[in-house]
PDB file of C-alpha atoms in Angstrom:
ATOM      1  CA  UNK A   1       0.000   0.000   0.000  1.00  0.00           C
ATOM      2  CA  UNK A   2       1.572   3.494  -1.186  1.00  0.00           C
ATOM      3  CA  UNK A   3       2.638   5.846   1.651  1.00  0.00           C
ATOM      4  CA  UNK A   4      -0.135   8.922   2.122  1.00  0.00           C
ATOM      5  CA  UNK A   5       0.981  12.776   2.630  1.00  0.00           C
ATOM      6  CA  UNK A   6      -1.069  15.404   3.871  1.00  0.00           C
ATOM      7  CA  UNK A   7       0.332  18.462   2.661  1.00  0.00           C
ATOM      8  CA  UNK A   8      -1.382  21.876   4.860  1.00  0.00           C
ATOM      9  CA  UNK A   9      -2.631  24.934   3.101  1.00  0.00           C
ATOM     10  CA  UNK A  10      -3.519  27.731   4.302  1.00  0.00           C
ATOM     11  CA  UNK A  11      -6.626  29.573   3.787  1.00  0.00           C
ATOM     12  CA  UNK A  12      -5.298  33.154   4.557  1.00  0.00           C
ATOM     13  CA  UNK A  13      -4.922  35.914   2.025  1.00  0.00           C
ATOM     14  CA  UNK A  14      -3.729  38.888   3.599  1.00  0.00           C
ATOM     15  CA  UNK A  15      -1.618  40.309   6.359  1.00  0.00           C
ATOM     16  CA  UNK A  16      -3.446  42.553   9.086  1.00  0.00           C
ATOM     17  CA  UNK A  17      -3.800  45.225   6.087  1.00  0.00           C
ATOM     18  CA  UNK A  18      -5.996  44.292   3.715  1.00  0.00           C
ATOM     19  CA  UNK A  19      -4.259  45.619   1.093  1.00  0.00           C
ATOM     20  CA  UNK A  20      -0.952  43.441   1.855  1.00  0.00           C
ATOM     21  CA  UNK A  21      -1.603  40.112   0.169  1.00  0.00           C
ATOM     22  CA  UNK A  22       0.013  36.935   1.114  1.00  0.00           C
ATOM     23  CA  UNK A  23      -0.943  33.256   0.437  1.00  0.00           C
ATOM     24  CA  UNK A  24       0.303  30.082  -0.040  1.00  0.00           C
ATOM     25  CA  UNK A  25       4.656  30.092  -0.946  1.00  0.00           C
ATOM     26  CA  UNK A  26       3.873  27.906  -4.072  1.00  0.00           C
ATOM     27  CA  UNK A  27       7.202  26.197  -4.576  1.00  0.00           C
ATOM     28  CA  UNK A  28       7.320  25.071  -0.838  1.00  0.00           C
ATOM     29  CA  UNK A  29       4.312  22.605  -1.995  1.00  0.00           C
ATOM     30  CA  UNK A  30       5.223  22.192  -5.558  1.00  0.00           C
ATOM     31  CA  UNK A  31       8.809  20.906  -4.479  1.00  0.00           C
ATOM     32  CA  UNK A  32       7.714  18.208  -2.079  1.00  0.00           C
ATOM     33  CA  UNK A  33       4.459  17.376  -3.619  1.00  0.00           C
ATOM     34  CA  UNK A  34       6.953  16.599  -6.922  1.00  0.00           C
ATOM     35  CA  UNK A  35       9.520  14.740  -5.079  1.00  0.00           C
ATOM     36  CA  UNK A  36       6.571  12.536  -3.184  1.00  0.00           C
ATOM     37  CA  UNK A  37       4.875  11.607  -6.037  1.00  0.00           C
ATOM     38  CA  UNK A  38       8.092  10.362  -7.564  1.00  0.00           C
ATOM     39  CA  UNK A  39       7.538   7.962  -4.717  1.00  0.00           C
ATOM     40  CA  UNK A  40       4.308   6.834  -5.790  1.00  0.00           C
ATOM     41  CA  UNK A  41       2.552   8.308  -2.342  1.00  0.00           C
ATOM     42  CA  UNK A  42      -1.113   9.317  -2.300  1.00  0.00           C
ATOM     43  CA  UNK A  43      -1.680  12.637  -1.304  1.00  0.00           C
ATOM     44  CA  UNK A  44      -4.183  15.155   0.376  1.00  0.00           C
ATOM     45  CA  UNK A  45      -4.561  18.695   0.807  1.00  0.00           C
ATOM     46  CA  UNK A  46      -5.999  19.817   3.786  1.00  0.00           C
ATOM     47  CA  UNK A  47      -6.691  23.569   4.760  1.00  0.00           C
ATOM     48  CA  UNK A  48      -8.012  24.894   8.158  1.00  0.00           C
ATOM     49  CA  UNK A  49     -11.738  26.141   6.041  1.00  0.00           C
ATOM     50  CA  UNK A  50     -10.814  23.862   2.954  1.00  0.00           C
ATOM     51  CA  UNK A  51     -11.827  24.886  -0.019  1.00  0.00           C
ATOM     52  CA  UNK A  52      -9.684  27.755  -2.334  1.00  0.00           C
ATOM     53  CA  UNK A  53      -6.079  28.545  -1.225  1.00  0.00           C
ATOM     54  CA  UNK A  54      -5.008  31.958  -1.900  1.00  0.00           C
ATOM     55  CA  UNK A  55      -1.008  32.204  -3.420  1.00  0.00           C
ATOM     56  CA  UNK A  56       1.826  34.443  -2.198  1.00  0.00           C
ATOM     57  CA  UNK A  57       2.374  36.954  -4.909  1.00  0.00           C
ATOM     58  CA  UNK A  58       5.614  36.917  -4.178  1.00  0.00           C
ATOM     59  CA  UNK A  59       5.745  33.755  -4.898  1.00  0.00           C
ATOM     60  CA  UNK A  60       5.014  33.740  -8.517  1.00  0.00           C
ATOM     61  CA  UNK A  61       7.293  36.473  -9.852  1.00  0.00           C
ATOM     62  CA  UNK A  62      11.190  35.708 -10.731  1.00  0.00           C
ATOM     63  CA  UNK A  63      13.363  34.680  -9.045  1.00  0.00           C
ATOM     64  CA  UNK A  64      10.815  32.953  -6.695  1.00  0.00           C
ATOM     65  CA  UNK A  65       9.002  31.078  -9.415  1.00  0.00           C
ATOM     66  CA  UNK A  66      10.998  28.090 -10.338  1.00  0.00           C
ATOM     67  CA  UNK A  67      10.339  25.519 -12.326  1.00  0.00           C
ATOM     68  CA  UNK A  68       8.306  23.207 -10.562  1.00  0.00           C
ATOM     69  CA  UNK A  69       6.033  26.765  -9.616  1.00  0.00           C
ATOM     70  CA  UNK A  70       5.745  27.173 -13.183  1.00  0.00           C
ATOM     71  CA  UNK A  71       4.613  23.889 -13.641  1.00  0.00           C
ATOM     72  CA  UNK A  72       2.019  23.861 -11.521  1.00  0.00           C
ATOM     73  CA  UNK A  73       0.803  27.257 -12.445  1.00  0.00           C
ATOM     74  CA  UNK A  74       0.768  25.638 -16.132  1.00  0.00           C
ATOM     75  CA  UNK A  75      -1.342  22.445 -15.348  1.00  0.00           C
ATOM     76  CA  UNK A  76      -4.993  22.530 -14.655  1.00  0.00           C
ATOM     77  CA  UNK A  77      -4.996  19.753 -12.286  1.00  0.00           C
ATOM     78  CA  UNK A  78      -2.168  20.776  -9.550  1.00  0.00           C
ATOM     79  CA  UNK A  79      -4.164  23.777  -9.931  1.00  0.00           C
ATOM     80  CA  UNK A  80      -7.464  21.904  -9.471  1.00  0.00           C
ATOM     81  CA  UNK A  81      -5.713  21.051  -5.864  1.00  0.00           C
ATOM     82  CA  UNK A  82      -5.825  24.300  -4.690  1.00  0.00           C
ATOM     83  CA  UNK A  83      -8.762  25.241  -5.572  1.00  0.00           C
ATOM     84  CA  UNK A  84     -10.366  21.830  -3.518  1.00  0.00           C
ATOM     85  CA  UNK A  85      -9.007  21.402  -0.558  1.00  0.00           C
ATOM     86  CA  UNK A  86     -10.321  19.087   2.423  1.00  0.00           C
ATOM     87  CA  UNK A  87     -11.049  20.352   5.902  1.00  0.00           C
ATOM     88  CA  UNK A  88     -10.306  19.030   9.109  1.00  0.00           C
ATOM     89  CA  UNK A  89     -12.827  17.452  10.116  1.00  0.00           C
ATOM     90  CA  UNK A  90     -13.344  15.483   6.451  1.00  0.00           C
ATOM     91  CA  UNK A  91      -9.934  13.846   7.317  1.00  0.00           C
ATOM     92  CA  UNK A  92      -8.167  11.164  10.348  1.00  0.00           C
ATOM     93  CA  UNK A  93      -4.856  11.381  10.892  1.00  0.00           C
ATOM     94  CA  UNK A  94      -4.444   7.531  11.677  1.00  0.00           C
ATOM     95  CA  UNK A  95      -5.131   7.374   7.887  1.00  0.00           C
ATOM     96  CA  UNK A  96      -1.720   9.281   6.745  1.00  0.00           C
ATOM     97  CA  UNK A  97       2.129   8.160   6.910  1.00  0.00           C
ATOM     98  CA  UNK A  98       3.105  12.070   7.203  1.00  0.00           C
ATOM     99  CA  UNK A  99       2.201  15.117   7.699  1.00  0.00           C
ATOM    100  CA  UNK A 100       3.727  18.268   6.007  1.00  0.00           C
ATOM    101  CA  UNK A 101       2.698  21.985   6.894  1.00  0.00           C
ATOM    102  CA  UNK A 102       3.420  24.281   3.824  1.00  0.00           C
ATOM    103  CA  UNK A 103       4.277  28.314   4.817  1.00  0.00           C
ATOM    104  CA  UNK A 104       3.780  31.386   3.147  1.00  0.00           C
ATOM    105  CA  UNK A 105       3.063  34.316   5.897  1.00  0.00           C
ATOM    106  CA  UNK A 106      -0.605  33.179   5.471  1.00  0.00           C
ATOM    107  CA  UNK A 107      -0.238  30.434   8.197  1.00  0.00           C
ATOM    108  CA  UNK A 108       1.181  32.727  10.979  1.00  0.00           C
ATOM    109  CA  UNK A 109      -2.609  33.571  11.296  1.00  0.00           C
ATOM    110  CA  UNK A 110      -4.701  30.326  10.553  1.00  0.00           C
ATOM    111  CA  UNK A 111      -2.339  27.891  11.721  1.00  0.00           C
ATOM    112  CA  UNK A 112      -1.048  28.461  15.469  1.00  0.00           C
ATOM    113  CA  UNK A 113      -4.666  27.993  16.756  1.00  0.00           C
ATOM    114  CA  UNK A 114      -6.501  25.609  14.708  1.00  0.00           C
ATOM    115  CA  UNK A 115      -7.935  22.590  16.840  1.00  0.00           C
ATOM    116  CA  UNK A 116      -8.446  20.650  13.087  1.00  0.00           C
ATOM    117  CA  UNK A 117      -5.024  20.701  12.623  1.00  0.00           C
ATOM    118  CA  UNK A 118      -3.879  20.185  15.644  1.00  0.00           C
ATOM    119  CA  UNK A 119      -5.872  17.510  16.264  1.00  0.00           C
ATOM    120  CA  UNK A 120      -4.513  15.801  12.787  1.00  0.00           C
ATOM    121  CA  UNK A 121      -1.126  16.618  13.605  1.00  0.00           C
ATOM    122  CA  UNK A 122      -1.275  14.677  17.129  1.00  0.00           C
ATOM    123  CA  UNK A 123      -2.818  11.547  15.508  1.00  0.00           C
ATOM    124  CA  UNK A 124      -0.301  11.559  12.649  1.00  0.00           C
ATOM    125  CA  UNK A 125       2.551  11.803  15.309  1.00  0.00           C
ATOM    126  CA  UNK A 126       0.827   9.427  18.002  1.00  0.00           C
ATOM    127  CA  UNK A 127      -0.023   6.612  14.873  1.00  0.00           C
ATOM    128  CA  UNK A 128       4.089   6.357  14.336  1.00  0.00           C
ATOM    129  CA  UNK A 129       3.618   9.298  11.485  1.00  0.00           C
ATOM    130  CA  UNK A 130       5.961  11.948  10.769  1.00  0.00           C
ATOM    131  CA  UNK A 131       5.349  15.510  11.562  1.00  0.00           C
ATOM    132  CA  UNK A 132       6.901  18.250   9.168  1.00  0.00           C
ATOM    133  CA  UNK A 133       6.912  21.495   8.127  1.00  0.00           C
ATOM    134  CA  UNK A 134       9.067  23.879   6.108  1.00  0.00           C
ATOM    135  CA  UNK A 135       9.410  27.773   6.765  1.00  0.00           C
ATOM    136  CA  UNK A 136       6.355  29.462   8.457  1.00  0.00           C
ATOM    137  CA  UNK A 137       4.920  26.511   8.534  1.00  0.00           C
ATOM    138  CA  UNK A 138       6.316  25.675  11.492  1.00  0.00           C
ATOM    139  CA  UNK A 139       3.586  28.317  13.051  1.00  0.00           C
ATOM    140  CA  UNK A 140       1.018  25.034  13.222  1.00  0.00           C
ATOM    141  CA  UNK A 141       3.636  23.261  15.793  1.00  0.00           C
ATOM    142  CA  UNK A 142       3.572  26.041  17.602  1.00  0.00           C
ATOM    143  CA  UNK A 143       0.731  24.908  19.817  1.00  0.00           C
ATOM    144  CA  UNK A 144      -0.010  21.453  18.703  1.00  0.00           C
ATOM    145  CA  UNK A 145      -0.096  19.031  21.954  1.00  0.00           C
ATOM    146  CA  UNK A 146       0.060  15.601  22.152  1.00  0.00           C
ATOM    147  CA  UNK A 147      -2.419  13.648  24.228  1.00  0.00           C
ATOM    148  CA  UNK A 148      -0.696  13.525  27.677  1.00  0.00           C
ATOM    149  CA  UNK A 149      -0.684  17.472  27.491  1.00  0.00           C
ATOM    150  CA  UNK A 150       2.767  17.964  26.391  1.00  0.00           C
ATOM    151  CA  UNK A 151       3.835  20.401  23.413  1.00  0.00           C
ATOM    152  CA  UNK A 152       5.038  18.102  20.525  1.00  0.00           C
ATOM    153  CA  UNK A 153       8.075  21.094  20.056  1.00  0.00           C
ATOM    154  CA  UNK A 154       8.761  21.139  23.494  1.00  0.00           C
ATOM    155  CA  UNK A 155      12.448  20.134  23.904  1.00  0.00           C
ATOM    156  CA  UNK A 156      13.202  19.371  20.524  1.00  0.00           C
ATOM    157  CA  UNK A 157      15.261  20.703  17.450  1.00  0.00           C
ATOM    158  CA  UNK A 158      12.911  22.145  14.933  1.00  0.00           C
ATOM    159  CA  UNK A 159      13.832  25.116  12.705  1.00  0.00           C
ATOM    160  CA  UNK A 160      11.478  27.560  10.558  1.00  0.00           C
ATOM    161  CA  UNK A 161      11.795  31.099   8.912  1.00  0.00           C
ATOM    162  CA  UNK A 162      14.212  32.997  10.953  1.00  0.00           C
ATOM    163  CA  UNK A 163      13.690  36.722  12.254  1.00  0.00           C
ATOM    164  CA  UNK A 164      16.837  37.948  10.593  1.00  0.00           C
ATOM    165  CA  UNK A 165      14.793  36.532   7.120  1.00  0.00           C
ATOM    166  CA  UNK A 166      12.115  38.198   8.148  1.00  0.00           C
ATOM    167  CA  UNK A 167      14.412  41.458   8.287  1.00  0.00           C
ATOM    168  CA  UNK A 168      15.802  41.010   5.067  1.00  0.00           C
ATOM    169  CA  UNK A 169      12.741  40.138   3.379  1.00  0.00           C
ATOM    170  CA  UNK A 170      11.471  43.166   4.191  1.00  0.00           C
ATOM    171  CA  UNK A 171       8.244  42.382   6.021  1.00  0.00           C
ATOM    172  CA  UNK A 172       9.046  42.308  10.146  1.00  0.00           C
ATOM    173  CA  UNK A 173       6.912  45.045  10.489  1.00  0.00           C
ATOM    174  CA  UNK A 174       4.279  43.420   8.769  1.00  0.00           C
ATOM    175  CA  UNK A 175       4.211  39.791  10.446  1.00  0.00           C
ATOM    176  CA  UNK A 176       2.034  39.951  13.449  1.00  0.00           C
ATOM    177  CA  UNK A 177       4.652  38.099  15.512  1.00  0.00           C
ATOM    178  CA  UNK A 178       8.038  36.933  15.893  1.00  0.00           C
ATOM    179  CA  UNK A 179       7.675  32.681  15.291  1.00  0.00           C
ATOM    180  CA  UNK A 180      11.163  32.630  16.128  1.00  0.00           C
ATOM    181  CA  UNK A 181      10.871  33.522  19.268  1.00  0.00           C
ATOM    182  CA  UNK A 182       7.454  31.971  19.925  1.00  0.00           C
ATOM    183  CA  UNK A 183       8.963  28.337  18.842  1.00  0.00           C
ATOM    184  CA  UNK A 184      11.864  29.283  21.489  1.00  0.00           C
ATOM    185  CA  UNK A 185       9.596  30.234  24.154  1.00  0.00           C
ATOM    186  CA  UNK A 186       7.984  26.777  23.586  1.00  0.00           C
ATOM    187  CA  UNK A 187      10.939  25.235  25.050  1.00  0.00           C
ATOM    188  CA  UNK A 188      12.168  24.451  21.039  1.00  0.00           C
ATOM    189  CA  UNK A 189      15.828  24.076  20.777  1.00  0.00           C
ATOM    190  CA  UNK A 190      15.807  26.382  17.966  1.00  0.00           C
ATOM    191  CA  UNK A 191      18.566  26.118  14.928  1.00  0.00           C
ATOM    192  CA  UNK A 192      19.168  27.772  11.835  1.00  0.00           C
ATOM    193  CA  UNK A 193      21.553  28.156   8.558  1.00  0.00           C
ATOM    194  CA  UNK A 194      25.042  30.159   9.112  1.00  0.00           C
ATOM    195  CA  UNK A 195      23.624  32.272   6.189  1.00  0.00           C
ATOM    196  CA  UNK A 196      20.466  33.184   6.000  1.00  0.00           C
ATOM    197  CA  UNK A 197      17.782  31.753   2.749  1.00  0.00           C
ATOM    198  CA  UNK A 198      20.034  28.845   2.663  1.00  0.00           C
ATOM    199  CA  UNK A 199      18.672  25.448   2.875  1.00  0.00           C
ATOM    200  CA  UNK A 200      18.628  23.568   6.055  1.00  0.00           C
ATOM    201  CA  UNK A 201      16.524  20.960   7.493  1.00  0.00           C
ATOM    202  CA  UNK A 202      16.782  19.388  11.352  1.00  0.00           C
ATOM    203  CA  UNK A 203      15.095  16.187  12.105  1.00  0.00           C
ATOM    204  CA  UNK A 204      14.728  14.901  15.580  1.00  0.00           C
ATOM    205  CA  UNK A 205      12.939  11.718  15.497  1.00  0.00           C
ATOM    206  CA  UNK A 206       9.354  11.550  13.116  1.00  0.00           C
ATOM    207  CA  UNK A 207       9.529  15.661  13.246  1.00  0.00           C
ATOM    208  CA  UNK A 208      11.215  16.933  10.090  1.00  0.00           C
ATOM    209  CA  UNK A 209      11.382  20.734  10.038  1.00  0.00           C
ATOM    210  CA  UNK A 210      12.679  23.050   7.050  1.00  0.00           C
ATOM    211  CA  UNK A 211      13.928  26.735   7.902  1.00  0.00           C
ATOM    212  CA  UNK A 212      13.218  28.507   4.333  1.00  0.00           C
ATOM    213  CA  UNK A 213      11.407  28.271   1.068  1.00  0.00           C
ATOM    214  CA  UNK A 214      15.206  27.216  -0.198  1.00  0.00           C
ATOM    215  CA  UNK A 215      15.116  24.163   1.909  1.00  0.00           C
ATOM    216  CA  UNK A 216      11.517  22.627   0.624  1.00  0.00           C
ATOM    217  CA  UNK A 217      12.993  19.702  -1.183  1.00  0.00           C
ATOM    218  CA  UNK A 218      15.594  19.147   1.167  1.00  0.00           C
ATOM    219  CA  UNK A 219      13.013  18.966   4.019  1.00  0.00           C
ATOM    220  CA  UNK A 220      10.900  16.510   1.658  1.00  0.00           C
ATOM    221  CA  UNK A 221      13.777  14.164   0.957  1.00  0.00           C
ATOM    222  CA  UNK A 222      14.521  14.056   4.800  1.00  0.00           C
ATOM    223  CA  UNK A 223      10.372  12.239   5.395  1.00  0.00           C
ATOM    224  CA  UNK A 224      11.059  10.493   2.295  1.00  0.00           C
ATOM    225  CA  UNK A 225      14.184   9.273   3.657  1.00  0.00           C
ATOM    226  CA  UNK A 226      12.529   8.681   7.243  1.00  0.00           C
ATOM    227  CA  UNK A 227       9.193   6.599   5.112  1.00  0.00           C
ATOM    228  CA  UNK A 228      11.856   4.402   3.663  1.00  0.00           C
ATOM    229  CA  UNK A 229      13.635   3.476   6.126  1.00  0.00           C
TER     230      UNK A 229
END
């Protein structure tokens, strides 16, 4: 039976000003859904309303569109993926192998606090699955507990999308909070790159966790390596 992925999308569209759009990073889904289905895994999307997922403009413009972005932009059905995503509630996560929360600044607001999610995230984990994420999308560990009460971060090495990227990137005034810090204050053992958008990926045990839109398919050949083992 083919391993099963569920990729999370988020829903959100802007930042706190309306006129400040954000999204889904494309190529930080494009990259591992690519490298997954070279594996012959099934895959979901999930989103914390389901339905339409908004993209990062950013995203989509040179030098952040790659390839793989490009594809999916081209083909009707990735497209078709985005445009129908599951919720929560449609979905158990005894049913997936792994579970991989996409970023985008979209999720720093839809993903911290979303019972769905954390709900799939601690059956994925409990059921021997692998929890991941890759840049912000680290923000939906953030508060996701496993049963006995315990933060699933709490003590361990994770990474995400540092504050000095958020600096250089231009939008820390923007971001309504520092995840760095808020991962750290978690009791995370927080690492990053030497140099900052530079790939990098930590795993400690079934969590997998990718500090930058540059590390998606590093982060996704770390649970492929992990499924295969």
């Amino acid at each position: 039976m083919p391993r099963r992925i569920l990729h999370v999308v988020s829903n959100v569209a802007h930042f706190d000003n309306p006129d400040e759009p954000t999204g889904l990073w494309l190529s930080e889904l494009s990259h591992a859904y690519d490298l997954f289905a070279a594996q012959g895994y099934e895959q979901r999307l999930v989103s914390p309303k389901g339905g339409a997922i908004p993209l990062e403009p950013r995203s989509l413009k040179w030098p952040n569109a790659d390839a793989s972005a490009k594809r999916w932009l081209a083909d009707p059905a990735s497209m078709a993926l985005l445009s129908h995503t599951a919720s929560p509630g449609e979905l158990h996560g005894k049913d997936f192998d792994a579970m991989y929360f996409t970023g985008g600044h979209a999720v720093m607001y839809d993903y911290p606090d979303d019972e769905g999610l954390q709900r799939l995230a601690r059956e994925v984990y409990e059921h021997g699955g692998i929890v991941a994420s890759v840049c912000h999308g680290y923000c939906g560990l953030l508060n996701a507990r496993l049963s006995d009460g315990s933060l699933l971060v709490a003590g361990r090495r994770v990474t995400g999308f540092t504050w000095m990227e958020e600096i250089l990137a231009g939008v820390a005034k923007q971001v309504p909070y520092n995840a760095e810090e808020e991962m750290k204050r978690r009791g995370a053992r927080f690492e990053k790159a030497l140099v900052p958008f530079t790939p990098k990926a930590v795993v400690d045990g079934r969590l997998v966790t990718g500090q930058n839109p540059q590390s998606a398919k590093v982060t996704a050949k770390r649970v492929i390596s992990l499924l295969s083992a």
